[in-house]
Amino acid sequence: MIGQMLFVPLLALVYLACLFMIAAYGDRAARLGRRLGGPWIYTLSLGVYCTTASYYGGVGIAMEAGLAFLPIYLGPVIAMFLSPLVLYKMLRIAKAYHITSIADFLAARYGKRSKLGILVSCIALIGVAPAIAVQLKSIAVSINLLRSGSVHDAPALANDTALYVALGLAAFTILFGTRQVDATERHQGMVLAVAFESAVKLVVMLAVGGYVVFWLYAGPADLSARAEAAGLDRLLTFDGTGMSGTDWLLMALVGGLGFLFLPRQFQVAVVENQDPGHLTRASWALPAYLLLFLLFVLPIAVAGILQEVPVPDLTILQLPIDHGAYALAVAVFLGGLSAAAAMVVVETIALATIVSNDLVLPFLLRTGWLSVAASADPSRLVLLIRRLAIVLIVLGGYLFFRLVGAHLTFIEFGMLSLLAAAQFGPPILIGMYWRDANWIGAMIGLCLGFAVWCYTLLLPAFVTAGFGGEELLARGPFGIDLLSPHSLLGFRALTPTGHAIFWSLLLNVLGLVLGSLLGHATGLDRTQAEMFVDVWSRADATRMWRGEVRIRDLRDMLQRFIGPERTAELFAADARRLGVRLPLEGRADARLVQTAERQLARAVGSASARALIGSMVKSESIGSRNVMEILDETSQLIRYSRELERKSSELERATQELREANRRLREVDRMKDDFMATVSHELRTPLTSIRAFSEIVRDNPELTEEERENFLGVVTRETERLTRLINDILDLSKIESGRMQWRSAAVSLATAVRDAVDSVTPLLDERKVNLTLDLGRHDLAVQADPDRLEQVLINLISNACKFVAVGKGRIQVVIVETGDQVELRVEDDGPGVPPGEREAIFGKFIQLGDRLTAKPEGTGLGLSISRQIVEAFGGTLRVETSRLGGAAFVATLKAAKPAVDAADAAE
Amino acid sequence: MTAPATAEDKRILVVDDEPNIVMSLEFLLRKAGFQVETARNGREALDALDREPPDLLLLDVMMPEFDGYAVCERIRQDQRWDRTRIVMLTARGRESERARGLALGADDYVTKPFSTRVLVEQVRTLLGVA
């Protein structure tokens, strides 16, 4: 078997992940402003009508009652053929007034009554539970069948599996549909995924049909011959259904109404519709889709009977398994998962929107609890409510499954939900064409219809499930036969389902009509009614607004729900319309209020929007006013505190930066101070000698000639020293301040070295130093200032001179070419520079040498200046150990095209 | 009443790392009649002090190894040299340094470059030589 414990659940998860990716792709496209849904996608998304109740249950009912599976699909076909009249108008109305759900539609049509919204929400919540239950059941049962192979064990095991399935689907739906509350309530990604699922279940259905007809049997002729031989031709006749013509009509009617007014159908057909023009193709493509979907239902049913499949509802899964076509069985499972997931996702998202916009938010606003709940901005509260609603709706489906699940066929579950949703048909359809239909009539009609549904369809389901009350079912309450759930007023001509349809819709319509005629309609009822009925001419018309709203209140309200930017845009547009300057003040006129309400409706639905606007009008009503104030304060406080937090961290950062800058400044200041003190010391020292010896010569005429010459020699040398020092300091200060005038030329290195050597010859001779040159190519050049380069060379060579031993010291100047770099090395056999001081010696006034003996001559600035000059040429100057044993000062420079070459080229 | 001391009795130690300055001070002080000894840094100065404590120390502040402050501090911690006068010489004319020298126990403080006549007079005064 395909019974590995985790294979099937894992496969299901992988498939759901794929769907999620499709949806994410669609959502991203939507965020980028691209629209993915064309008429085909729209058509396929309408296919969400075919849930597992159709997918598995269609064959199930066909095996028992033949063509009885058909009428609930005839309804949608008729509805699509009539769509230019009905669906098109619904679309126009929904778009004109920013309708977000079916409850919203009804509430808006009937004077924006939140009472009506609440009633619709409750009906939808209860009515949809059976349909969700059947999805959970079918997935759970099919998983267990795939795993165990035995259909008998499957239902028993299904309870737990169904719970996991329920939780999984709820989580999936939350991820899928409530990542953000978008103003339009559109879910492009979801629609894309749903369309994909519709395609998958159709393909699988066709594959199973083909497999059964052409693989298990030798084609349609063979199958029908065998069916005839087995006496199954009754399945193909009208009489074989056990239904009267009235039953057929009623079933078709409820199918059509359900197709239009199930929350999920309204969602995909109306709310998610991107272009009413898509209806043109959908009006024939959807019937075609249904035809293909149902094409093989009867043949498979016949095969199921011939092969004695134990559970009719699972025939399409059982047949491939029995014949070893496991891959097909898995495909069937995935098709069923598609049908179920699509239904659950769309239905719960639609319902969650209804619950939040028409049930919870109006309730919170009215009771004043919103202030307590509004710990964050309202859109997050809305998201939270929707997520909770999704979980509760799916768990409600699970509860229904546990209570009555074992005793209903798949199609019976589906029928329960269809008829519940069909109750919305009369108030919507009649309300779209009859302007006198009012909210009192709608309330009465809905209540009656829903009550009859509960009594004639839901109650018997519970009785069948063993909750007692068989007595009531058979003979009516208190033995009053006329009130029996299956034969009200003794009406027994129909099947129980047809009976329920007949009575519920009849009383619904009667209630609506009589209630509307007798009840009193207020002004707003009338306006709204006219806006719906005359949508073609009235959509953009200005409506009278009774009541006064301050513009400031309106602005504050809008900012909380649609954000400051959109609000500002809206008010700017209004100012342009009125030809006045911003900011707008005083009382809002009708048109502004209407615009604002429409914007709010896009975010929270029209009933909530109405309640919000209303709360501003009735400003003397303490309750709602308090709510708004508290809500206002909370969200503004939160915004302020976030702002404050941001500002204070910015401030802290700025302070930190300032402190750092200050520290650097002090450091620079201290370095400058030290430098000045050092300069002062270096200048005063020669001055001291000069002054002392000058005074000695002045005050001591008796000095010998030799002494006098000696002392004046000191004065001369110290004066020279002072001059060098001043020159160096000036050089350094020019380089560092960027005021040095650099010449730039291609300088032959060999020539520069020879010139420098000429300058230091006296010093070399004096100390009897052995200097050798190894200069390489004559035309090797660098881009530099020739005078400054010579200054560096003189500096390095005379530096070396001072440190080598007098009389036997050796100095070598070497030029090494490495790629586009040139290394100029001045090497000596002196004491060298210890590694720890190799950077320090390039500092200012740093002098090495035997400190216990004589101070080296020089200013202590030479190396610092040399390095800065070399760096100004784009090179580096460092010291390392020489091959001669002493120090090697290495200047690395970028090679330039030699000037000689340039001259040659020019000739 | 004791007769004023004569310059010939007084021994002066000149400490500076700048040979020309040492040479000029040695010439000036000998000319004034003092016995003069020289040292080129703080370490040599301490060695000379150990051998025979001088009456006065002309002490440069900025020297490698032991600088003038360190030598001054060392002398004032040792009782043997209680009677030795100290004159600090500095090329860094900062008031804070002058205060530091005096706080460490120097008797006088001279900023370079100095007037040779004034310096010799200061030395005579400190040693009580007429």
XYZ file of N, CA and C in Angstrom, chain A residues 673 677 680-681 684-685 687-689 691-693 695-696 698-700 702-703 711 714 718 721 851-852 855, chain B residues 17-18 20-21 23-24 27-28 31 40-41 44 62 64-65 91-94 111-117:
156
model
N 50.133 70.780 20.667
C 50.771 71.384 21.833
C 52.154 70.787 22.050
N 55.815 72.576 21.790
C 56.784 72.559 22.885
C 58.110 72.006 22.387
N 59.798 74.507 20.172
C 60.356 75.540 21.038
C 61.705 75.077 21.618
N 61.721 73.845 22.113
C 62.946 73.294 22.685
C 64.049 73.225 21.636
N 65.317 76.762 20.867
C 66.004 77.417 21.974
C 67.394 76.834 22.227
N 67.539 75.542 21.935
C 68.817 74.915 22.227
C 69.977 75.546 21.434
N 69.933 78.409 19.999
C 69.958 79.825 20.386
C 70.734 80.022 21.678
N 70.592 79.068 22.591
C 71.294 79.159 23.874
C 72.810 79.182 23.664
N 73.257 78.237 22.826
C 74.699 78.206 22.545
C 75.157 79.490 21.883
N 73.864 82.501 21.918
C 73.894 83.641 22.821
C 75.053 83.517 23.814
N 75.219 82.328 24.390
C 76.258 82.143 25.409
C 77.651 82.450 24.847
N 77.930 81.862 23.658
C 79.277 82.096 23.126
C 79.470 83.522 22.625
N 78.174 86.122 23.993
C 78.432 86.934 25.187
C 79.833 86.669 25.746
N 80.239 85.406 25.652
C 81.584 85.075 26.139
C 82.635 85.852 25.344
N 82.139 88.564 23.682
C 81.989 89.994 23.970
C 82.655 90.369 25.301
N 82.391 89.512 26.327
C 82.819 89.897 27.671
C 84.276 89.530 27.976
N 84.931 88.776 27.068
C 86.276 88.321 27.372
C 87.264 88.690 26.269
N 90.205 89.050 26.505
C 91.517 88.434 26.676
C 91.604 87.047 26.061
N 90.543 86.571 25.429
C 90.551 85.224 24.856
C 91.658 85.051 23.840
N 85.039 79.312 19.591
C 83.712 79.738 20.055
C 82.867 80.284 18.917
N 81.444 77.591 16.879
C 80.204 77.021 17.456
C 79.012 77.883 17.071
N 75.913 76.479 14.981
C 74.579 76.471 15.603
C 73.587 77.342 14.819
N 72.494 75.224 12.013
C 71.549 74.232 12.529
C 70.171 74.857 12.668
N 72.382 57.333 22.849
C 71.903 58.461 23.628
C 72.850 58.818 24.768
N 73.657 57.842 25.140
C 74.553 58.127 26.259
C 75.735 58.975 25.808
N 74.693 63.399 20.698
C 73.435 63.448 19.969
C 73.771 63.459 18.490
N 72.785 67.589 27.827
C 73.123 66.660 26.749
C 73.601 67.411 25.507
N 73.632 68.735 25.593
C 74.065 69.536 24.444
C 75.504 69.987 24.690
N 77.747 71.843 23.317
C 78.112 73.258 23.212
C 77.677 74.045 24.437
N 76.507 73.693 24.951
C 76.016 74.400 26.134
C 76.888 74.061 27.349
N 79.956 73.194 27.259
C 81.245 73.867 27.062
C 81.163 75.334 27.480
N 80.099 76.014 27.089
C 79.995 77.451 27.407
C 79.839 77.657 28.906
N 83.132 77.086 30.746
C 84.035 78.226 30.561
C 83.635 79.391 31.474
N 82.321 79.715 31.473
C 81.825 80.854 32.245
C 82.073 80.675 33.743
N 85.659 80.731 34.748
C 86.093 82.124 34.671
C 85.718 82.870 35.949
N 76.917 64.449 30.864
C 76.139 64.623 29.626
C 74.702 64.107 29.732
N 74.405 63.465 30.856
C 73.005 63.028 31.051
C 72.769 62.727 32.521
N 75.067 59.939 34.274
C 76.414 60.428 34.587
C 76.372 61.389 35.768
N 65.429 68.542 29.741
C 65.166 67.561 28.683
C 66.435 66.836 28.276
N 67.966 62.636 27.442
C 67.612 61.226 27.329
C 67.936 60.497 28.641
N 67.440 59.259 28.752
C 67.563 58.466 29.988
C 66.924 59.222 31.152
N 64.614 74.405 28.025
C 64.390 75.071 26.742
C 62.893 75.126 26.423
N 62.117 74.534 27.300
C 60.678 74.588 27.059
C 60.071 75.605 28.020
N 59.705 76.750 27.509
C 59.326 77.829 28.400
C 57.915 77.773 28.910
N 57.550 76.657 29.543
C 56.165 76.610 30.019
C 56.120 76.823 31.527
N 65.422 79.797 32.087
C 64.948 79.448 30.755
C 66.000 79.757 29.701
N 66.211 78.795 28.805
C 67.163 78.974 27.708
C 66.488 79.777 26.595
N 67.136 80.590 25.807
C 68.525 81.027 26.071
C 68.571 82.046 27.207
N 69.682 82.060 27.906
C 69.781 82.915 29.101
C 70.903 83.931 28.935
N 70.833 84.946 29.755
C 71.950 85.915 29.804
C 73.048 85.309 30.662
N 74.246 85.239 30.143
C 75.338 84.602 30.880
C 75.656 85.371 32.163
N 75.570 86.705 32.072
C 75.883 87.505 33.272
C 74.868 87.224 34.374
